[in-house]
Tab-separated table of C-alpha atoms in Angstrom:
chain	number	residue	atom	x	y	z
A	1	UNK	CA	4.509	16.403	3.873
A	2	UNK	CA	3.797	17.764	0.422
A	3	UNK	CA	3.125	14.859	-1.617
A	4	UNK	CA	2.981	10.403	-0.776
A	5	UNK	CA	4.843	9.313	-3.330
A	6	UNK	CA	6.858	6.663	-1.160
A	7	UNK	CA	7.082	5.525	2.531
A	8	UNK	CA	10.906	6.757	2.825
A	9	UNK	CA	10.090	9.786	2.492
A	10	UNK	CA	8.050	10.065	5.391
A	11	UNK	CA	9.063	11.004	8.940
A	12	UNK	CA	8.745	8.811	12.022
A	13	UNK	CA	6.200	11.636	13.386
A	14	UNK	CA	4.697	11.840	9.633
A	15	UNK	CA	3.942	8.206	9.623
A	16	UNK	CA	2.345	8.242	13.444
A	17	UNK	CA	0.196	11.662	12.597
A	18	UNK	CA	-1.153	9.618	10.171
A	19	UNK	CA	-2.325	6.608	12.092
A	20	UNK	CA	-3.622	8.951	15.076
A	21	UNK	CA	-5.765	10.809	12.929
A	22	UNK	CA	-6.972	7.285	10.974
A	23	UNK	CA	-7.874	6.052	14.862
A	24	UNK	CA	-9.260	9.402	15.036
A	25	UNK	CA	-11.638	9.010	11.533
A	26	UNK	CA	-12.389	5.662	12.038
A	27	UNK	CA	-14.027	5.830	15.115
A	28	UNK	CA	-15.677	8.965	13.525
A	29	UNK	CA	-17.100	6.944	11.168
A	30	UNK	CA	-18.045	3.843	13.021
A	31	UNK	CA	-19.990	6.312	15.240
A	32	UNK	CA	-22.424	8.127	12.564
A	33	UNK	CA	-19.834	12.015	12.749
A	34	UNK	CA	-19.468	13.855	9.543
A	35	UNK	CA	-15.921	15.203	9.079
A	36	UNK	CA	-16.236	17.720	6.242
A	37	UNK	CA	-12.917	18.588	6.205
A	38	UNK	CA	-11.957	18.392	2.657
A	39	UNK	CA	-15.525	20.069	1.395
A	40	UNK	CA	-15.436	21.572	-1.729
A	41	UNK	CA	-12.386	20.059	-2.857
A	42	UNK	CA	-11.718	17.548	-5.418
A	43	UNK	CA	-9.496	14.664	-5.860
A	44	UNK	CA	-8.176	14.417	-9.440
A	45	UNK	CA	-7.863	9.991	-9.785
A	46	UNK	CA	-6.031	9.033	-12.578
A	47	UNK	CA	-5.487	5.098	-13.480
A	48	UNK	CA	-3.680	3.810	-16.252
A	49	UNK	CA	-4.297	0.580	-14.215
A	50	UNK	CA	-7.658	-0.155	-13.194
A	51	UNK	CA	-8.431	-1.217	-9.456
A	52	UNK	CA	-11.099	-2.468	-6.916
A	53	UNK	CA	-9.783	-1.191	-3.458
A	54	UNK	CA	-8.199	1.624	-4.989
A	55	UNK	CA	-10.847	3.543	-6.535
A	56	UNK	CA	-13.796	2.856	-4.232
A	57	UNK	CA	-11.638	3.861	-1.388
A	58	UNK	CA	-10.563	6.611	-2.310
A	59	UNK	CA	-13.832	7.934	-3.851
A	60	UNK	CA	-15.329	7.064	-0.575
A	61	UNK	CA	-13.372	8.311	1.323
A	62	UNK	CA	-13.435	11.690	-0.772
A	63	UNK	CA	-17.266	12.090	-0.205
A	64	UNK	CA	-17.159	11.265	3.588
A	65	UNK	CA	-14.676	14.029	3.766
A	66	UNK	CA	-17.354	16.697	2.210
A	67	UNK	CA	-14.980	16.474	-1.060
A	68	UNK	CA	-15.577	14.672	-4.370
A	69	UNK	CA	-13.569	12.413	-6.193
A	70	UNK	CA	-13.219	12.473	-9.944
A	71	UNK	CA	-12.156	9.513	-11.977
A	72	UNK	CA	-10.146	10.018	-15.306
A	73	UNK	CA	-9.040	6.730	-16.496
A	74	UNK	CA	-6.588	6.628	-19.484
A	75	UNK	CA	-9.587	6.746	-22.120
A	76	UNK	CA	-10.811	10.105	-20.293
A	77	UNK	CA	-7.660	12.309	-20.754
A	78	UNK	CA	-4.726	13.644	-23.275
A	79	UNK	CA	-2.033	11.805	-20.914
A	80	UNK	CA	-3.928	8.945	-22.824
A	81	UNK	CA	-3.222	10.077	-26.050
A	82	UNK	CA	0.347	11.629	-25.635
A	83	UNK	CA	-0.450	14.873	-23.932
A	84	UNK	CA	2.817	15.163	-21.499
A	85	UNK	CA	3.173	14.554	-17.998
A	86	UNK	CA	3.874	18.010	-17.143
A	87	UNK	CA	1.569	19.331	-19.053
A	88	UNK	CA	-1.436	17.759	-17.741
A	89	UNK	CA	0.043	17.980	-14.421
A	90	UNK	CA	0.084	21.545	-14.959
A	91	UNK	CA	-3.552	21.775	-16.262
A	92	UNK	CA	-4.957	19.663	-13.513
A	93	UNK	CA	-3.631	21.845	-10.604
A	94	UNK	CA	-6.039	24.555	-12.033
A	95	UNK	CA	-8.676	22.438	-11.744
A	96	UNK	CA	-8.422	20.339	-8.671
A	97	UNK	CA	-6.876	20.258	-5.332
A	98	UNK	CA	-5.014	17.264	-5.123
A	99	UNK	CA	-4.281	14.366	-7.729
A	100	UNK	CA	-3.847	10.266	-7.153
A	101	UNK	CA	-2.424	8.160	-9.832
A	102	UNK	CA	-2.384	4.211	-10.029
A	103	UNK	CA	-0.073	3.895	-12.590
A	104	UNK	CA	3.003	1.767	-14.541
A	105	UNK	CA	5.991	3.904	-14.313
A	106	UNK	CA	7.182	5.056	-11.238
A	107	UNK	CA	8.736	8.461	-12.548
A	108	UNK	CA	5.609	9.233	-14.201
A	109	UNK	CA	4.788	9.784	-10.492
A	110	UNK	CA	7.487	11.717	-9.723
A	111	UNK	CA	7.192	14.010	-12.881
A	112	UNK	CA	3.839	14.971	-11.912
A	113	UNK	CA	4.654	16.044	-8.457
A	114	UNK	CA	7.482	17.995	-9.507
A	115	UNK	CA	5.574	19.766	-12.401
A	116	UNK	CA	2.535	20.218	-10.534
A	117	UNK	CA	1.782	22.711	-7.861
A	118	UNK	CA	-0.637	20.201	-5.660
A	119	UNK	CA	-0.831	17.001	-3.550
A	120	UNK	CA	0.005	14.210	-5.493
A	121	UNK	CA	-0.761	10.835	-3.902
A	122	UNK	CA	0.946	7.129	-5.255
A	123	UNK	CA	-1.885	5.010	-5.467
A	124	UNK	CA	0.491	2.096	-7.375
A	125	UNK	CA	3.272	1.863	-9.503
A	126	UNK	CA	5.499	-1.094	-10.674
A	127	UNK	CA	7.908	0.066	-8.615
A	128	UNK	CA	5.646	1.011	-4.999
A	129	UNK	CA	2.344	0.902	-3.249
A	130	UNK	CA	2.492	2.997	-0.331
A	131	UNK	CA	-1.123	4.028	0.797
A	132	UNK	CA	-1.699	0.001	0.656
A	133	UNK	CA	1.678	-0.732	2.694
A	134	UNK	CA	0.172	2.375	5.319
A	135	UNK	CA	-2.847	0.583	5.644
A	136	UNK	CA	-1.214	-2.634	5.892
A	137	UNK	CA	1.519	-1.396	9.056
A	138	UNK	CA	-1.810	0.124	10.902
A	139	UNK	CA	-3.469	-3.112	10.726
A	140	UNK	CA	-0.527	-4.758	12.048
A	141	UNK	CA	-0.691	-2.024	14.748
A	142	UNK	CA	-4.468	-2.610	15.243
A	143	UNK	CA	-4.211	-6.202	15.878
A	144	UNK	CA	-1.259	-6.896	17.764
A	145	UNK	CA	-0.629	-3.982	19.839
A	146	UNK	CA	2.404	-2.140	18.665
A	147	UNK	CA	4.965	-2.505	15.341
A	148	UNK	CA	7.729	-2.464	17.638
A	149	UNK	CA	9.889	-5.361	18.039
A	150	UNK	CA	6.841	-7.514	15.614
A	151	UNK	CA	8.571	-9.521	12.848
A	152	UNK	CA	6.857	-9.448	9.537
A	153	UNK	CA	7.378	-12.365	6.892
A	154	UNK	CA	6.616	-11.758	2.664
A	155	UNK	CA	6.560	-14.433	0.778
A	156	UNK	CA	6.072	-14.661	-2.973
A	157	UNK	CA	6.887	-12.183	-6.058
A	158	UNK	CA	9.752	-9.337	-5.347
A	159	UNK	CA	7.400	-6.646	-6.713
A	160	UNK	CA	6.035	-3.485	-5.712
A	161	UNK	CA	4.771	-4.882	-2.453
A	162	UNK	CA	7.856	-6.483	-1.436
A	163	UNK	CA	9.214	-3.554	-2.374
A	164	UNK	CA	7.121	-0.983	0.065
A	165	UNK	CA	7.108	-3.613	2.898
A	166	UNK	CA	10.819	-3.553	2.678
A	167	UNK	CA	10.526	0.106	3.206
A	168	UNK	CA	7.870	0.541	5.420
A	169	UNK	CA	8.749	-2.208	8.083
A	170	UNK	CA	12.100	-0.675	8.360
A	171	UNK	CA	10.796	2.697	8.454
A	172	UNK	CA	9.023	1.869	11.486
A	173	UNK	CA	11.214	-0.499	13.011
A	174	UNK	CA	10.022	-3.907	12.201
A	175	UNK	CA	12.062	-6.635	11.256
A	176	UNK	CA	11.352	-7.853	7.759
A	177	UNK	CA	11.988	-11.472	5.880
A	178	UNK	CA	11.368	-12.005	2.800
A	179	UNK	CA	11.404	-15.812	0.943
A	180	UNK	CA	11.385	-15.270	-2.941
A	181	UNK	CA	12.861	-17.667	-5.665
A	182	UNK	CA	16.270	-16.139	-6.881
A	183	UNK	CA	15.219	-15.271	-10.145
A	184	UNK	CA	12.106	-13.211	-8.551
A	185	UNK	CA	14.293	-10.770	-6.124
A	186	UNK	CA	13.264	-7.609	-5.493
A	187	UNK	CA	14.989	-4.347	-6.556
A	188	UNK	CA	18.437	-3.663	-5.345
A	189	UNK	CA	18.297	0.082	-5.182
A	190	UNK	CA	14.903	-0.827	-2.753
A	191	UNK	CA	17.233	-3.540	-0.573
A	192	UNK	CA	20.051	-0.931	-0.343
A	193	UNK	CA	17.198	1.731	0.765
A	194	UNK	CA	15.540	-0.647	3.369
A	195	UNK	CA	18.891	-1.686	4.651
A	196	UNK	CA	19.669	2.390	5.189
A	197	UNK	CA	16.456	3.026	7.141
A	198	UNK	CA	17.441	-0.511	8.912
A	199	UNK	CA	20.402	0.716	10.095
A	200	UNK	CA	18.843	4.141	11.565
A	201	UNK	CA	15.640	1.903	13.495
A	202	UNK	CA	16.948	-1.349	14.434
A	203	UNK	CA	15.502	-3.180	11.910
A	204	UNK	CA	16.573	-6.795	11.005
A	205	UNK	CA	16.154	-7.649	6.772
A	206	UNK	CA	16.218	-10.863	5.840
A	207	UNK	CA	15.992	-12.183	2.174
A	208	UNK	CA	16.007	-15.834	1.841
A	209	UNK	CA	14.867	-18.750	-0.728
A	210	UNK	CA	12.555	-21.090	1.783
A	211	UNK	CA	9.422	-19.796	2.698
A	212	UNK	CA	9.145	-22.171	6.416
A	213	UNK	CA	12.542	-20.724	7.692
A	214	UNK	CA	11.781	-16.824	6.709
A	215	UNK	CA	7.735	-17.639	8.465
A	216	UNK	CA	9.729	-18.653	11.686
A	217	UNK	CA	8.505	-16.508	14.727
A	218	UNK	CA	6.685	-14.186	12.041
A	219	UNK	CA	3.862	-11.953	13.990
A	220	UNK	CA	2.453	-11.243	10.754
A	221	UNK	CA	2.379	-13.213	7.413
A	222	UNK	CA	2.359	-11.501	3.986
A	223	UNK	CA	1.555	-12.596	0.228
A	224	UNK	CA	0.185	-11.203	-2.844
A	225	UNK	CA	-0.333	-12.741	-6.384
A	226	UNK	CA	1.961	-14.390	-8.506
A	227	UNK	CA	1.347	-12.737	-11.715
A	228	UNK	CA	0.512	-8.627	-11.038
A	229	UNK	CA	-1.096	-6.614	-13.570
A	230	UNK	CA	1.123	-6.432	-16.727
A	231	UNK	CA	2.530	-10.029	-15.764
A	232	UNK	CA	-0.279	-12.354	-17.220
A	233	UNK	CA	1.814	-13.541	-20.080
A	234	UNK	CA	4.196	-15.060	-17.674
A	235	UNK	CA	1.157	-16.568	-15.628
A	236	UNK	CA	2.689	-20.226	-16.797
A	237	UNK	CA	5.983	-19.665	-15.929
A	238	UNK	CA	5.536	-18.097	-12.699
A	239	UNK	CA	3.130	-20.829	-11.536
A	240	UNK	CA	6.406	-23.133	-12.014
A	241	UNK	CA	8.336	-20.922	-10.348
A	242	UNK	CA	6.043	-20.116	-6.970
A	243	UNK	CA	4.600	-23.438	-7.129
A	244	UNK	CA	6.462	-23.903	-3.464
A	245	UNK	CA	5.900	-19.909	-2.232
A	246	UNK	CA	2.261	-20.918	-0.858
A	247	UNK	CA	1.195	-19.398	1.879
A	248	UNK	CA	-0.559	-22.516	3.525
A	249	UNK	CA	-1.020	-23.799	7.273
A	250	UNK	CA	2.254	-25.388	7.484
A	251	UNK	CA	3.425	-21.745	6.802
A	252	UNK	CA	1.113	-20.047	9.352
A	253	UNK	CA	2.200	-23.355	12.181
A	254	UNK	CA	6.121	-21.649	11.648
A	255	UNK	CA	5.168	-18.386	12.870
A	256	UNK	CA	3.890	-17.328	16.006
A	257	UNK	CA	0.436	-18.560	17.336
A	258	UNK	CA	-1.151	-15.452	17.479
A	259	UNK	CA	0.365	-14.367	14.166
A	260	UNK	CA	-2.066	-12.144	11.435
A	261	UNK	CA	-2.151	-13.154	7.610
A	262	UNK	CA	-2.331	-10.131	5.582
A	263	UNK	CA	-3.009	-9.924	1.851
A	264	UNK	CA	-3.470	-7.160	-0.535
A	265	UNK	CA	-6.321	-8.634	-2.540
A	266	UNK	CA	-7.589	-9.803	-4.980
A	267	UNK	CA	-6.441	-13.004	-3.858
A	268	UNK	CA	-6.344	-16.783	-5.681
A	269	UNK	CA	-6.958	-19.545	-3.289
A	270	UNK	CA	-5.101	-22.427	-4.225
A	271	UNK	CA	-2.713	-20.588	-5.416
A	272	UNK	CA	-0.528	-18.032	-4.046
A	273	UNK	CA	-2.682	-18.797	-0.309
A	274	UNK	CA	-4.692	-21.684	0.653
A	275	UNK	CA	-8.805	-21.331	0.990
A	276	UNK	CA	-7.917	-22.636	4.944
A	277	UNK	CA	-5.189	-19.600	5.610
A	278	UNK	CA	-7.345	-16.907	3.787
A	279	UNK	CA	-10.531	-17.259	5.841
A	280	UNK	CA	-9.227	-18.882	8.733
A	281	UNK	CA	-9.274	-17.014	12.234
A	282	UNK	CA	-5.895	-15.724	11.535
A	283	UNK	CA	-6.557	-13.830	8.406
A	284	UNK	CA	-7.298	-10.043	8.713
A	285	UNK	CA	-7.640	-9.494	4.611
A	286	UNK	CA	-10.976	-7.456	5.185
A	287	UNK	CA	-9.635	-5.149	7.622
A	288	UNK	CA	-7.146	-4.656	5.999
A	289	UNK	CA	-9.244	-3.660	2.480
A	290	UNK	CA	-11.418	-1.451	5.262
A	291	UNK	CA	-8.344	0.101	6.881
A	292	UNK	CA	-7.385	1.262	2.857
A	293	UNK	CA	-9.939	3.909	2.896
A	294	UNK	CA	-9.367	5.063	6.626
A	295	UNK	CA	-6.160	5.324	6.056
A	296	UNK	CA	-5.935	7.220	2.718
A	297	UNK	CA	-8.944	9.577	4.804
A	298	UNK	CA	-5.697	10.555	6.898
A	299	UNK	CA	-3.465	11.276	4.051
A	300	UNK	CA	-5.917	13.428	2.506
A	301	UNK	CA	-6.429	15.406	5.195
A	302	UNK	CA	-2.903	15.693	5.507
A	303	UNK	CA	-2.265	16.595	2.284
A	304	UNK	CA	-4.962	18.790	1.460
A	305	UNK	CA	-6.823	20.211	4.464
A	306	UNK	CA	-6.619	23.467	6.108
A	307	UNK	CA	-4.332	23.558	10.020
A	308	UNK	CA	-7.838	24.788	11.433
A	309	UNK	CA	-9.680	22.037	10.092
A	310	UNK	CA	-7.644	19.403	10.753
A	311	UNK	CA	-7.456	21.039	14.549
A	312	UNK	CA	-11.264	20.625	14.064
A	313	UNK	CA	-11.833	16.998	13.564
């Protein structure tokens, strides 16, 4: 594992390393234990697009390794004013030890982990958001027991969430549906990936148009926002067109009693998720936002920590 740029290119073993060392760190943390593993190290954060969850957890969880986390938004560095990808890539592996970008174009990612000669972590593109999808799977995990035979249900926008659920559900041998309008589908080259990895775990993938019949059974239910960053000028038009994609009780009554409602947040009740669904009993939104930083905690370490240290913790 030299880099998280997407979920597929993770191992099975890869993917449960990660979530035995996040039991490990959380409980670390929950009991007062210092794991300096990452001390003296620092994080290189670049956004192009700015985030709650995204920064705070990972700058947290930075300094509760011993490391530090520097933030470079667009306004802060040349990649800002037309310096090339390589280039700072280049620059910034003299300077820190690992790099995480939240960013627009998803080969802008992969250019900087080719050019550069450290850890570089996908905190967002259009295209994927894996360290959210990671924390999303070990939540599942958390709450219900196992991933195995679970059935997960997205409903709303095919964008980079759908997207990385598609790929992590199957990558861990979940079955997946997904209800999103026609016009709204996600990324073909992502379907034909999910349906690979589907093949290889057992996986079912469903993609469907009605939001009741893909929430039938569902252990877990899944939304995000209608309009993501870079999509407000088509706020209008997309409320016309999700304006029946709410996740609402009569969605959460079609899948399984016991079933978990998971959103990445920020969230607009009354919108994309009723007020009722959100902070009902079933929703597990804020351990989910707490199981970010855990999560990414594991990565790093991964990613950036030395075998003795990590056989320390």
């Amino acid at each position: 594992m030299d880099h998280l740029l997407t979920i597929s290119d993770l191992t099975d073993e890869e993917i449960k390393q990660i979530f035995s060392l996040t039991n490990k760190l959380k409980e670390q943390n929950k009991q007062g234990i210092d794991h300096p593993v990452l001390a003296g190290q620092t994080l290189g954060m670049i956004f192009q697009k700015s985030s709650t969850r995204t920064r705070v957890s990972f700058e947290t969880g930075m300094f509760q390794l011993g490391g530090h986390g520097l933030f470079l938004s667009s306004d802060d560095i040349q990649l800002g004013r037309g310096e090339t990808i390589s280039d700072t890539a280049k620059t910034l592996s003299r300077y820190v030890n690992g790099i995480m970008i939240r960013t627009y174009d998803h080969s802008d990612v992969e250019e900087l982990a080719a050019a550069g000669s450290i850890p570089v972590i996908n905190g967002l593109t259009d295209l994927l958001h894996p360290c959210q999808v990671l924390a999303d799977l070990y939540t599942i995990q958390e709450k219900l027991g196992s991933l195995q035979d679970k059935k997960l249900t997205y409903i709303g926008d095919g964008n980079n969430m759908s997207h990385s659920l598609l790929i992590g559900a199957t990558k861990v041998g979940m079955d997946i549906s997904l209800a999103v309008p026609n016009a709204y589908r996600p990324d073909e080259d992502i379907v034909a990936t999910a349906d690979k990895q589907a093949e290889e775990s057992g996986s079912q993938i469903e993609i469907l148009t009605d939001p009741l019949q893909a929430a039938e059974n569902a252990d877990a239910v899944y939304t995000d926002v209608w309009a993501s960053m870079g999509d407000e000028d088509e706020a209008e038009e997309r409320m016309k067109a999700f304006k029946d994609y709410q996740v609402n009780e009569e969605v959460m009554n079609a899948a399984q009693n016991k079933a978990v409602f998971l959103h990445c947040l920020p969230a607009y009740r009354g919108k994309e998720v009723t007020a009722g669904v959100i902070d009902g009993p079933q929703s597990v939104v804020f351990d989910e936002a707490e199981n970010r930083m855990h999560v990414q905690k594991a990565i790093m370490v991964e990613l950036m920590a030395d075998q003795a240290k990590k056989e320390d913790l």
